[in-house]
mmCIF file of C-alpha atoms in Angstrom:
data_model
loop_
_atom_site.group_PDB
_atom_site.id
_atom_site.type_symbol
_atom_site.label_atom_id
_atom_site.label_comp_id
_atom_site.label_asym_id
_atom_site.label_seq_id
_atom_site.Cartn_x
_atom_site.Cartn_y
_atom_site.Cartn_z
ATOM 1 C CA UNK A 21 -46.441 47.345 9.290
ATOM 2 C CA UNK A 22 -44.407 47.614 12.335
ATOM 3 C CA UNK A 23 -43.818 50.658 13.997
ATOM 4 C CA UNK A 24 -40.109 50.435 15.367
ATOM 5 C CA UNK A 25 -40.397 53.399 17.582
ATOM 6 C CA UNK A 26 -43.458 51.080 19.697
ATOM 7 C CA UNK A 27 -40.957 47.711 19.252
ATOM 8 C CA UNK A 28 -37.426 49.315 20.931
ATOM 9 C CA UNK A 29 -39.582 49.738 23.859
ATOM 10 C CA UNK A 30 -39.079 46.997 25.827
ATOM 11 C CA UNK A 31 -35.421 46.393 24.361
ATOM 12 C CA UNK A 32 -35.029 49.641 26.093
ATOM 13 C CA UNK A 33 -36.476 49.198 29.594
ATOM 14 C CA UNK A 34 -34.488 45.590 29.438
ATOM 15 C CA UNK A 35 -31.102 47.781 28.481
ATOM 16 C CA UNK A 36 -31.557 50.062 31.281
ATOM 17 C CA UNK A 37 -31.871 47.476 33.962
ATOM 18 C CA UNK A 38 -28.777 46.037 32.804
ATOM 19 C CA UNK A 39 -26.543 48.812 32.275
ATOM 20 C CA UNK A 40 -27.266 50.695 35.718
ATOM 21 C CA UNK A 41 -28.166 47.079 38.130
ATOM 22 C CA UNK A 42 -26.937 43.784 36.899
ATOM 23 C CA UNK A 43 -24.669 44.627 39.100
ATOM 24 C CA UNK A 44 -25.241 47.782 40.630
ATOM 25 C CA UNK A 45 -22.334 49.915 40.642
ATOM 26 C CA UNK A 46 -22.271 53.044 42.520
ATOM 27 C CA UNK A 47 -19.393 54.309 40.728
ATOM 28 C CA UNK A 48 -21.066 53.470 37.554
ATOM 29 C CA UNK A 49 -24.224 56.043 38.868
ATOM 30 C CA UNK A 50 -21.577 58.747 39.874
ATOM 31 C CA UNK A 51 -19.785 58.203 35.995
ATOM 32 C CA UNK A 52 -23.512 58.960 34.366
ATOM 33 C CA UNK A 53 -24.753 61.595 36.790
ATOM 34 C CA UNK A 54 -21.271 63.689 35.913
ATOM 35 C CA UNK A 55 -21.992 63.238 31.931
ATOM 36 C CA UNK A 56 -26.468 63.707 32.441
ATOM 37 C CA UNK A 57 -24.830 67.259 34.377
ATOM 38 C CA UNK A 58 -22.882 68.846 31.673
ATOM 39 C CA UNK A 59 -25.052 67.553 28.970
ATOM 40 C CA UNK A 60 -28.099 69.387 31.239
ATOM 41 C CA UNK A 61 -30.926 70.008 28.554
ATOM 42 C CA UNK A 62 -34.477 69.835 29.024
ATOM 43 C CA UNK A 63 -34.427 67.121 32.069
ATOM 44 C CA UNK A 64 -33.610 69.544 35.186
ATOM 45 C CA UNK A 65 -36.724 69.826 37.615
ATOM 46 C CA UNK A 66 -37.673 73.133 38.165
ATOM 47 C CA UNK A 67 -39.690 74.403 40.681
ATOM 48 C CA UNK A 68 -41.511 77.598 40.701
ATOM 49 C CA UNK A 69 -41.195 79.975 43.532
ATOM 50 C CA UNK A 70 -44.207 81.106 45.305
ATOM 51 C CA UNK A 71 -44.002 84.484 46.934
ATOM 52 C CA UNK A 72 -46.347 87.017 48.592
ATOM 53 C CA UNK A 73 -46.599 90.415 47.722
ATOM 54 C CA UNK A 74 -47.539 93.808 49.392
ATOM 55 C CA UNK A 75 -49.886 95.153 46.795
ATOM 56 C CA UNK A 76 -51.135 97.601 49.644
ATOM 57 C CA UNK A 77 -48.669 100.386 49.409
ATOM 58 C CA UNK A 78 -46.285 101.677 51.505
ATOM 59 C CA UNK A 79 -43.184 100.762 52.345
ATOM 60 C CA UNK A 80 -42.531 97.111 52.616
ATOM 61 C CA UNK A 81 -41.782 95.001 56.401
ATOM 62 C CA UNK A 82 -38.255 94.251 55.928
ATOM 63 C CA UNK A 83 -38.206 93.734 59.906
ATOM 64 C CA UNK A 84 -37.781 89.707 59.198
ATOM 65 C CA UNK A 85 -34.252 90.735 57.585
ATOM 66 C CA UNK A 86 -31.220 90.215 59.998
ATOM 67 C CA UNK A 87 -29.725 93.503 61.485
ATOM 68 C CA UNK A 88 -26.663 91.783 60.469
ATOM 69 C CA UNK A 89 -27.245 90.758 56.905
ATOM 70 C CA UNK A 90 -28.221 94.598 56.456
ATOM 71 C CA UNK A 91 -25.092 95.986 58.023
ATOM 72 C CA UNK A 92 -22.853 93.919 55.757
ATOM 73 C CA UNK A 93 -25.081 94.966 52.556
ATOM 74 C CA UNK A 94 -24.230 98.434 53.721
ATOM 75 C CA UNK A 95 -20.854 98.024 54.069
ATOM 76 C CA UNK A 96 -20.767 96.164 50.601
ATOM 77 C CA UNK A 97 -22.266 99.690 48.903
ATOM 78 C CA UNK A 98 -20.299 102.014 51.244
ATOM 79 C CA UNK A 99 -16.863 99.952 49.809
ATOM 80 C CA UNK A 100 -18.367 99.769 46.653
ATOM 81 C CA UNK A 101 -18.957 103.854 46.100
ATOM 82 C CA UNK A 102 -15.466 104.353 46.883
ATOM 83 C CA UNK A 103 -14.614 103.265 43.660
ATOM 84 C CA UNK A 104 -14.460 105.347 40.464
ATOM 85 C CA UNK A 105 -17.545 104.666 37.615
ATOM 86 C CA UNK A 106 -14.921 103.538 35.183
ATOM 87 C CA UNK A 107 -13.393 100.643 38.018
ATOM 88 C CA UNK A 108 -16.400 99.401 38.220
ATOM 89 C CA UNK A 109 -17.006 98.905 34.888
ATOM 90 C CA UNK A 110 -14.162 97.142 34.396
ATOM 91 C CA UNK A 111 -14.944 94.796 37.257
ATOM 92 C CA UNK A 112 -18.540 94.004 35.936
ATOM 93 C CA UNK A 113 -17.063 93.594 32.354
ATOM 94 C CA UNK A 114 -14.637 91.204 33.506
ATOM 95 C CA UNK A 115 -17.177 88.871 35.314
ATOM 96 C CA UNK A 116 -19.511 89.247 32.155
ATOM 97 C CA UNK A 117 -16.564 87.814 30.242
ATOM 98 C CA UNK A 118 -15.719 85.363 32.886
ATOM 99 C CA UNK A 119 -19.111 84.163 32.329
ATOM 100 C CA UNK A 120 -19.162 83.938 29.000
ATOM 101 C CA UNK A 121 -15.875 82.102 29.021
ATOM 102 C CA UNK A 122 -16.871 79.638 31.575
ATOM 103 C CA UNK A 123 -20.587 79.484 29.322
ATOM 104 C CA UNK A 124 -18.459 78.560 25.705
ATOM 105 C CA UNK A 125 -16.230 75.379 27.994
ATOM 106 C CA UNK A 126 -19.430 74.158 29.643
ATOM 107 C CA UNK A 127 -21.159 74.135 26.148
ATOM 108 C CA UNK A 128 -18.168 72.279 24.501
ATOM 109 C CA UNK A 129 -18.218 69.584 27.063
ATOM 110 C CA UNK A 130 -21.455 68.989 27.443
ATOM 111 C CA UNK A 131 -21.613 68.738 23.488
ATOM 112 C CA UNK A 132 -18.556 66.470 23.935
ATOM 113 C CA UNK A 133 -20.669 64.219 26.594
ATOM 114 C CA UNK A 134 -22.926 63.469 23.970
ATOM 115 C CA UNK A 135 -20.433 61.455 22.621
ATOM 116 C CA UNK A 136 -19.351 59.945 25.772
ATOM 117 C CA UNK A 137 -23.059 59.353 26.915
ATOM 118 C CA UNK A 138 -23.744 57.118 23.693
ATOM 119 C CA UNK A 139 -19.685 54.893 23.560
ATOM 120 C CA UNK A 140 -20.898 54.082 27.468
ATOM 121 C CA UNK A 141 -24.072 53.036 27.157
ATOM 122 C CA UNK A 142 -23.396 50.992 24.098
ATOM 123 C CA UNK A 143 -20.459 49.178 25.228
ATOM 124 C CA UNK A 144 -21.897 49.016 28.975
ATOM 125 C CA UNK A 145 -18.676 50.727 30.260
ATOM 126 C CA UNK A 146 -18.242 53.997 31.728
ATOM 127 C CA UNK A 147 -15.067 55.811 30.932
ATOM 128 C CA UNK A 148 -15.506 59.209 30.932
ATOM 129 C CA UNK A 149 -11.899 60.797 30.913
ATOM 130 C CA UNK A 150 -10.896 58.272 27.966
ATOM 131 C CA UNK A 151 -13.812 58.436 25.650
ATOM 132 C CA UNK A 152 -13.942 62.764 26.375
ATOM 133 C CA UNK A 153 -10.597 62.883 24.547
ATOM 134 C CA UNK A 154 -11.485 60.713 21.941
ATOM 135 C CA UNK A 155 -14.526 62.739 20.720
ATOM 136 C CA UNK A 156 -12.856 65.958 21.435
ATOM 137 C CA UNK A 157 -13.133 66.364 17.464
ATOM 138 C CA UNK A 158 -16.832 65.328 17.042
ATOM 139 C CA UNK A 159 -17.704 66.910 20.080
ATOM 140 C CA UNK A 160 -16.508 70.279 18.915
ATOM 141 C CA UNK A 161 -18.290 69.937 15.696
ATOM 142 C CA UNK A 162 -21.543 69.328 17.451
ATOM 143 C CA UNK A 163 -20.658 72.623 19.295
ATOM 144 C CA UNK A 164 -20.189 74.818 16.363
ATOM 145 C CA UNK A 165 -23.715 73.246 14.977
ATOM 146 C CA UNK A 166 -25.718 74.310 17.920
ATOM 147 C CA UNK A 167 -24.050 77.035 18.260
ATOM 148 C CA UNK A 168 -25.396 78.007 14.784
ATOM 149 C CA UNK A 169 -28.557 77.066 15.434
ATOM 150 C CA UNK A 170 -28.921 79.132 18.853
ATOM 151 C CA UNK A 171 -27.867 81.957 16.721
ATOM 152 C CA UNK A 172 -30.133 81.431 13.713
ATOM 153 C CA UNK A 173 -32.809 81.231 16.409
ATOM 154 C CA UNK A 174 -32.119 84.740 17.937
ATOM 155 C CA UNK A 175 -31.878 86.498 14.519
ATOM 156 C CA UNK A 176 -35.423 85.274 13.383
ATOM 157 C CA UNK A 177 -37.148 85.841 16.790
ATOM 158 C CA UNK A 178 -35.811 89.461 16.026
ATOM 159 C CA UNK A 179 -36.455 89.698 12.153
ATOM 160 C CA UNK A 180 -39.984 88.958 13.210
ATOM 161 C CA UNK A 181 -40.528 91.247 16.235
ATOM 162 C CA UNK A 182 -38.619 94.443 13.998
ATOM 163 C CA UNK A 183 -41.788 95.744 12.541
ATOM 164 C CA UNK A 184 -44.089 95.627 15.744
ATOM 165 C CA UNK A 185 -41.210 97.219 17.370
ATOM 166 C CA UNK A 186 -41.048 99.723 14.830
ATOM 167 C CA UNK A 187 -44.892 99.902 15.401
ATOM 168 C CA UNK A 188 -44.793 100.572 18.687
ATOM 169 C CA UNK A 189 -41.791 103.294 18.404
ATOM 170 C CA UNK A 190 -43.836 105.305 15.685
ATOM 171 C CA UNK A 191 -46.899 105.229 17.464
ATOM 172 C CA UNK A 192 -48.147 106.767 20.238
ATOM 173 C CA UNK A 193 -48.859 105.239 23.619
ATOM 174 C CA UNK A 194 -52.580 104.602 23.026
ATOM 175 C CA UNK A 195 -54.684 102.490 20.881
ATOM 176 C CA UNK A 196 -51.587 101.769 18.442
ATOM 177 C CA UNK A 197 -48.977 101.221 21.077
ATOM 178 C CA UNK A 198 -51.157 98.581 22.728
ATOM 179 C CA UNK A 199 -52.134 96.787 19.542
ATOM 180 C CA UNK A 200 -48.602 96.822 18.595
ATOM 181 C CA UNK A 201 -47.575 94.928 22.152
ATOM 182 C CA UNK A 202 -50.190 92.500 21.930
ATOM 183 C CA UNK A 203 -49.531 91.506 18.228
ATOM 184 C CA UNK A 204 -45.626 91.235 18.329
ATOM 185 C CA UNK A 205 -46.546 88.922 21.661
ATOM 186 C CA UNK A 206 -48.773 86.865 19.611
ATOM 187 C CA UNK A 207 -46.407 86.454 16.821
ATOM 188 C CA UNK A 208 -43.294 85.954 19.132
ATOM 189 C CA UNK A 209 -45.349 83.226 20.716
ATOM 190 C CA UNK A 210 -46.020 81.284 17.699
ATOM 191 C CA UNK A 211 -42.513 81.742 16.033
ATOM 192 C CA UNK A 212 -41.059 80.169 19.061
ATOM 193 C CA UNK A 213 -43.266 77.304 18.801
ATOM 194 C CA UNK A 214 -42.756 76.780 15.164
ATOM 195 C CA UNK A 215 -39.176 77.365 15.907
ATOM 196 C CA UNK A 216 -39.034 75.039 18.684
ATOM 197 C CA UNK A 217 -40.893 72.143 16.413
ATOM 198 C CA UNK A 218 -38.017 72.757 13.706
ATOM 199 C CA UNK A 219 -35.485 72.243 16.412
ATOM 200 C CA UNK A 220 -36.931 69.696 17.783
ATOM 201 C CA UNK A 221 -36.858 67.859 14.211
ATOM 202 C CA UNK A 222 -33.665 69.238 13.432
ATOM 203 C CA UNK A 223 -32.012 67.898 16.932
ATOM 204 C CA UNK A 224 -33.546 63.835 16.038
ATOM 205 C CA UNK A 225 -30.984 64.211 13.006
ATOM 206 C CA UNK A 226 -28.666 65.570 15.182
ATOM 207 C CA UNK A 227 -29.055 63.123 18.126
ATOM 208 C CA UNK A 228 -29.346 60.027 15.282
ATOM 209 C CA UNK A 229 -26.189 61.134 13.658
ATOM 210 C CA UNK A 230 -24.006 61.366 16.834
ATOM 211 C CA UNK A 231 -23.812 57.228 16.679
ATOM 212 C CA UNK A 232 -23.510 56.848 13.026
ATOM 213 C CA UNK A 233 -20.340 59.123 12.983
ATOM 214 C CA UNK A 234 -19.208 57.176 15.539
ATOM 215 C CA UNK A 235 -19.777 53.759 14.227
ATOM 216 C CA UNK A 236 -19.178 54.824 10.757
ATOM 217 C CA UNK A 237 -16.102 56.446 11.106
ATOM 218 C CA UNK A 238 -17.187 59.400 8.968
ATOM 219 C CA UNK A 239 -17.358 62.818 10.075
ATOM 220 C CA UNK A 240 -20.062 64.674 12.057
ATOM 221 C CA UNK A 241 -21.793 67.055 9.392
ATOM 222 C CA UNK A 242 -21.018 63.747 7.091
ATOM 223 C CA UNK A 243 -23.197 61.697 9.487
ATOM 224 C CA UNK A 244 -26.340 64.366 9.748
ATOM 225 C CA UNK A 245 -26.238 64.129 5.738
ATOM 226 C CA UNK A 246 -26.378 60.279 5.632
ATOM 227 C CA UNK A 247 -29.294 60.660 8.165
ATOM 228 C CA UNK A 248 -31.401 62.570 6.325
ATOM 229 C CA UNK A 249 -30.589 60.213 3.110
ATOM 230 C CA UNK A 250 -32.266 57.429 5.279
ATOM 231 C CA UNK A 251 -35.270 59.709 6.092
ATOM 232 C CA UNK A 252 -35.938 60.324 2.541
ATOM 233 C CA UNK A 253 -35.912 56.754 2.021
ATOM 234 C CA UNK A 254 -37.979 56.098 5.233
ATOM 235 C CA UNK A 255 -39.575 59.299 5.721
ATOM 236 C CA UNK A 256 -43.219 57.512 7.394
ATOM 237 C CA UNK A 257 -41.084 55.427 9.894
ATOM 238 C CA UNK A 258 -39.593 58.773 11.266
ATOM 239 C CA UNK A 259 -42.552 60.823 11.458
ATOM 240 C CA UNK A 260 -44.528 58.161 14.022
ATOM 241 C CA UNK A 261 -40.811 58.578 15.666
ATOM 242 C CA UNK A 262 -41.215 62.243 16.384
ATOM 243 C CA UNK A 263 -44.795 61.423 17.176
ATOM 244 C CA UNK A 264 -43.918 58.314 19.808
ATOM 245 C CA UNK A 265 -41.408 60.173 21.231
ATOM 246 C CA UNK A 266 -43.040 62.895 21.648
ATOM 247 C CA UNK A 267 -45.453 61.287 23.730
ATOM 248 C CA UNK A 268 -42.859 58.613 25.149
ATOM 249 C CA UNK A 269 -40.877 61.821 26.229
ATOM 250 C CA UNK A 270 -44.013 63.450 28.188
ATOM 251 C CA UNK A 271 -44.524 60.245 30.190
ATOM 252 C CA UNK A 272 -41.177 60.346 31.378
ATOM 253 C CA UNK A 273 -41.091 63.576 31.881
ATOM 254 C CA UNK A 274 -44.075 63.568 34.535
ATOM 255 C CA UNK A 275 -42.325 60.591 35.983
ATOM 256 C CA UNK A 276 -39.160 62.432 36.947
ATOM 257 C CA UNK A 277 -40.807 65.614 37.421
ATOM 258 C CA UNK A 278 -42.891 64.182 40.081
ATOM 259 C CA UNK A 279 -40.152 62.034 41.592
ATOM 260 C CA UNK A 280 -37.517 64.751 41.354
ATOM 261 C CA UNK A 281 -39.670 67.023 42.805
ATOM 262 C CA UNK A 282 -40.224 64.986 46.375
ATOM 263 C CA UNK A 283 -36.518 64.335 46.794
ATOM 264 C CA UNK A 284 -35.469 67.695 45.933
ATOM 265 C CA UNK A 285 -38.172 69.354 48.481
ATOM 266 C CA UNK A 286 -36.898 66.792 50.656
ATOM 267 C CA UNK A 287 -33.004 68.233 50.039
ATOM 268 C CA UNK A 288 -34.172 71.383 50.442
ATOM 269 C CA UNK A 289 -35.517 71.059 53.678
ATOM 270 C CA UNK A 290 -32.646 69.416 55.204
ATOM 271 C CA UNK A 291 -30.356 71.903 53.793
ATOM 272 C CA UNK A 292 -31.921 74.507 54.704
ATOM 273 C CA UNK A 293 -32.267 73.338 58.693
ATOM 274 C CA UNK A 294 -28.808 72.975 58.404
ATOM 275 C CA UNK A 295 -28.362 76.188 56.928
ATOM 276 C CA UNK A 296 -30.391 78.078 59.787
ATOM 277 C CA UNK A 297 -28.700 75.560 62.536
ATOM 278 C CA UNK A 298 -25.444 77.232 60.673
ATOM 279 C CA UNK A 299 -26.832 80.923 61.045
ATOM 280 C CA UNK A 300 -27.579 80.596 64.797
ATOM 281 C CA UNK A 301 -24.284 78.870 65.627
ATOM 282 C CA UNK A 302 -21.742 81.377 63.626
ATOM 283 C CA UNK A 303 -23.661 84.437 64.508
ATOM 284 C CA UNK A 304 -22.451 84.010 67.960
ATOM 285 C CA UNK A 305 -19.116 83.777 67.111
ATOM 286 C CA UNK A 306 -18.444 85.822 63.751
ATOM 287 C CA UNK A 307 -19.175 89.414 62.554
ATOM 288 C CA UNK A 308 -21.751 90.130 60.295
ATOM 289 C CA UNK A 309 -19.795 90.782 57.098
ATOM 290 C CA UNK A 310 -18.043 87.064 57.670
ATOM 291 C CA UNK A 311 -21.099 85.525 58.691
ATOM 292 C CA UNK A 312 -22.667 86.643 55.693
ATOM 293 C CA UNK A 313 -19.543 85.552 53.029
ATOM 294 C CA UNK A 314 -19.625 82.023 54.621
ATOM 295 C CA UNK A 315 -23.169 81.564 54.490
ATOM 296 C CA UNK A 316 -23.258 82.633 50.772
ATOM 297 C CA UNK A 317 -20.547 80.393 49.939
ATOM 298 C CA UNK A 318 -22.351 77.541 51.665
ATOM 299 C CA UNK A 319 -25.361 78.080 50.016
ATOM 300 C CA UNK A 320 -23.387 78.239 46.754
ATOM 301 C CA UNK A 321 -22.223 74.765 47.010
ATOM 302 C CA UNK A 322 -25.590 73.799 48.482
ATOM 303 C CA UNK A 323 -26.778 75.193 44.879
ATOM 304 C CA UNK A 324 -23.947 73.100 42.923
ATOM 305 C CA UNK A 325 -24.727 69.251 45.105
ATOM 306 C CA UNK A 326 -28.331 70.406 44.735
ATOM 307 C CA UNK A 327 -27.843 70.550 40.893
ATOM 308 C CA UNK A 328 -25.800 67.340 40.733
ATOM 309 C CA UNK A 329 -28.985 65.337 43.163
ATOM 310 C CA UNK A 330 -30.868 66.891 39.670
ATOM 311 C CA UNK A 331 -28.732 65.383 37.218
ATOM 312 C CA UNK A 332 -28.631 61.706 39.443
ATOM 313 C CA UNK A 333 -31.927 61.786 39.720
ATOM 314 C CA UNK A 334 -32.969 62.225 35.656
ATOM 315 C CA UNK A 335 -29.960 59.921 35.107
ATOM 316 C CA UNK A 336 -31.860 56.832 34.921
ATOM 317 C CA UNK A 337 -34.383 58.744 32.602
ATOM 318 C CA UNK A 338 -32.046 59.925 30.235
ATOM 319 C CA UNK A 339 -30.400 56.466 29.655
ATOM 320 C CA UNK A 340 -33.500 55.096 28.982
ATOM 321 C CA UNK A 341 -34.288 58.133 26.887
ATOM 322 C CA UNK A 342 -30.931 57.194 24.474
ATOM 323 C CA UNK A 343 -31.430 53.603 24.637
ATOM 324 C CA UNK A 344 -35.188 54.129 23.116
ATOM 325 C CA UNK A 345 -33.297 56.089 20.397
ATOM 326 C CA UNK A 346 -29.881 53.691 19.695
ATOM 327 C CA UNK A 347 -32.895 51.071 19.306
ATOM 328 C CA UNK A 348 -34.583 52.756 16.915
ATOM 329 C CA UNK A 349 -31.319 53.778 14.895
ATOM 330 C CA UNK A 350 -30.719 49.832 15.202
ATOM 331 C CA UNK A 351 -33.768 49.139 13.317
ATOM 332 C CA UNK A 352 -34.258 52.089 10.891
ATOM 333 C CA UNK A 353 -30.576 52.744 9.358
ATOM 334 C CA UNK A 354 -28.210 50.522 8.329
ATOM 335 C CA UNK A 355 -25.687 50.875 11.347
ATOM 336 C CA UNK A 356 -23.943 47.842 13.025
ATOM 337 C CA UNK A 357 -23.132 49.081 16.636
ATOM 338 C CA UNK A 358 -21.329 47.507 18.870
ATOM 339 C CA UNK A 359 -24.702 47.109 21.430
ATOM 340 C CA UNK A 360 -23.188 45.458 25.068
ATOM 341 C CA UNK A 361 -26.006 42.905 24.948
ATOM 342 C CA UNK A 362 -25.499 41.468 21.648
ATOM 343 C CA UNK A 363 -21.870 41.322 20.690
ATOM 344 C CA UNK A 364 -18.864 39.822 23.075
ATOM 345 C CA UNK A 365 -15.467 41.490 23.044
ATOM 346 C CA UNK A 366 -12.859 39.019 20.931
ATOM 347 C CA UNK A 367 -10.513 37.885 23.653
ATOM 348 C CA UNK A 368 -7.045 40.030 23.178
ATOM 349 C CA UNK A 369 -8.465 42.248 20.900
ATOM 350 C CA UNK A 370 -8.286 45.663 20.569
ATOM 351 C CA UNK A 371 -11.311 47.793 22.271
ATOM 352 C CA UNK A 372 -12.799 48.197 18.641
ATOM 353 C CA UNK A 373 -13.240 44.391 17.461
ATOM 354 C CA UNK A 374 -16.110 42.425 17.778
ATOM 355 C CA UNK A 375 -17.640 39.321 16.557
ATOM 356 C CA UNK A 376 -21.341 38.345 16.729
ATOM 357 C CA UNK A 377 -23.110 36.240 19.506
ATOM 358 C CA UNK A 378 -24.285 33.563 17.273
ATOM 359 C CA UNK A 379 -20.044 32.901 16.089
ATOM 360 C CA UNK A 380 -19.612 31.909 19.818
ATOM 361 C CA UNK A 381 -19.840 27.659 20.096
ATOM 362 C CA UNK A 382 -21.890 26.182 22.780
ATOM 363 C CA UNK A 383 -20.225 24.807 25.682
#
């Protein structure tokens, strides 16, 4: 029996080469990097910080901090006592809702970009403003679903930690109180595994049913059902899925992690020379509390290009990463898509018609 998840392998690699370098297009790059960003997930590098600490006592050397960066913090709290409790409370509301605002948009598109992701890569043709408003629709569907799921999530992790918190609250802070830590840890720990394996399971539907709404022309929650229809009718072709691309998805993983990880140390070190280049220059000429605004606002875009390097960087990974999978959907379910490398556009057609390789006579 063939496995498909083993066969789209190469179909995959061959995909990628052609999508982002026969030609290469620079603009092309730029188009995927901006949808990889917003759809973020699981592919940013990360790297953990690695600071020292005064476990001595006493009162820690802050001598390395500039005079001036000081002066301007103490301005900041002397202007920021002057106002009344109840101002500032409104301010830091504000900003939390600001935040959450600016968290529900940046969910919807990148939910949206799911949709755009998938309509470029399969017709080899990057058009990000067009194809956003066209899944507007599906894309806020496959908001309100995670957005369900992120919640369902929260209000298990705190069904199950309720009694050891209880526990700990009725108990006193010795034998009881510890054992009551140390088991709600334990059990927190393993819910968010078995969570995280249900999600995991529960976003393959997801991910699968993205395309077949598309291609289908039925409706999101539609697509997810006629997913798991085909799963119950080829349940053991699914399960060395999640098991192949599980593993696929840890190899590829390492692979950016490792590459990501040199260029980003690399960006870092450049930026920051620049930034201290920055410092030495504009402290001659600038007061502290202006120095100080700039150089936060600098850094702030520094954050934001640093971020965007992230996304270009995993960008190649994560197109291989949904080719593996519009492979596999070729194979398992019954889904014509219009694939770039195996269907030609019919000459004065509309963008949606499409006739078959073998139709096309030999020259």
């Amino acid at each position: 029996m063939s496995w498909y998840v083993i066969d789209v392998i190469d179909k995959a690699i061959e995909r990628t080469k052609a999508c982002l370098f026969e030609p290469f297009d620079i603009m092309k790059w730029l188009k995927l990097a901006i949808i990889v960003f917003f759809i973020g997930g699981s592919g940013g590098f990360n790297s953990g910080g690695n600071g020292r600490y005064n476990t001595s006592g006493g009162e820690p050397d802050l001598s390395w901090i500039p005079d001036s960066f000081t002066d301007s913090m103490s301005n900041l709290s002397h202007h920021l006592s002057s106002y009344s409790d109840t101002t500032l409370f409104l301010v830091i509301a504000l900003l939390l809702m600001l935040l959450f605002l600016l968290a529900i948009i940046l969910g919807y598109i990148g939910s949206t970009m799911e949709f755009v992701l998938v309509d470029s890569l399969v017709s080899n043709d990057v058009r990000v403003r067009e194809y956003f408003k066209k899944y507007m629709g599906k894309g806020l569907a496959l908001y309100i679903l995670r957005l369900i799921l992120l919640l369902m999530f929260i209000l298990i992790l705190v069904l199950v930690s309720l009694p050891f918190i209880f526990m700990i609250s009725a108990g006193d802070s010795g034998s009881s109180g510890a054992l009551g830590i140390v088991g709600m840890i334990f059990v927190i720990i393993i819910a968010v595994l078995v969570l995280a394996i249900i999600l995991g399971i529960i976003g393959s539907f997801v991910n699968m049913a993205i395309p077949v709404s598309m291609y289908q022309g039925s409706g999101f929650f539609s697509a997810i059902g006629n997913v798991f229809r085909q799963f119950r009718a080829d349940w053991k072709q699914i399960v060395i899925y999640w098991i192949g691309r599980g593993v696929l998805g840890i190899a590829v993983a390492i692979i950016a992690g490792i590459l990501g990880l040199i260029i980003l140390v690399i960006l870092l070190l450049i930026l920051g020379a620049i930034d201290l280049g920055l410092y030495f220059i504009l402290n001659m000429l600038l007061p502290g509390t202006i120095l100080w605004s700039l150089l936060i606002s600098v850094v702030v875009v520094e954050l934001l290009l640093l971020s965007f390097a992230s996304a270009m960087i995993r960008m190649p990974f994560s197109v291989f990463m949904k080719y593996h999978m519009l492979g596999f959907l070729e194979l398992w379910y019954p889904l014509k898509m219009p694939m770039f490398d195996e269907h030609y556009r019919v000459p004065g057609s509309g963008s949606d018609q499409w006739i078959e390789e073998a139709m096309i006579p030999d020259e």
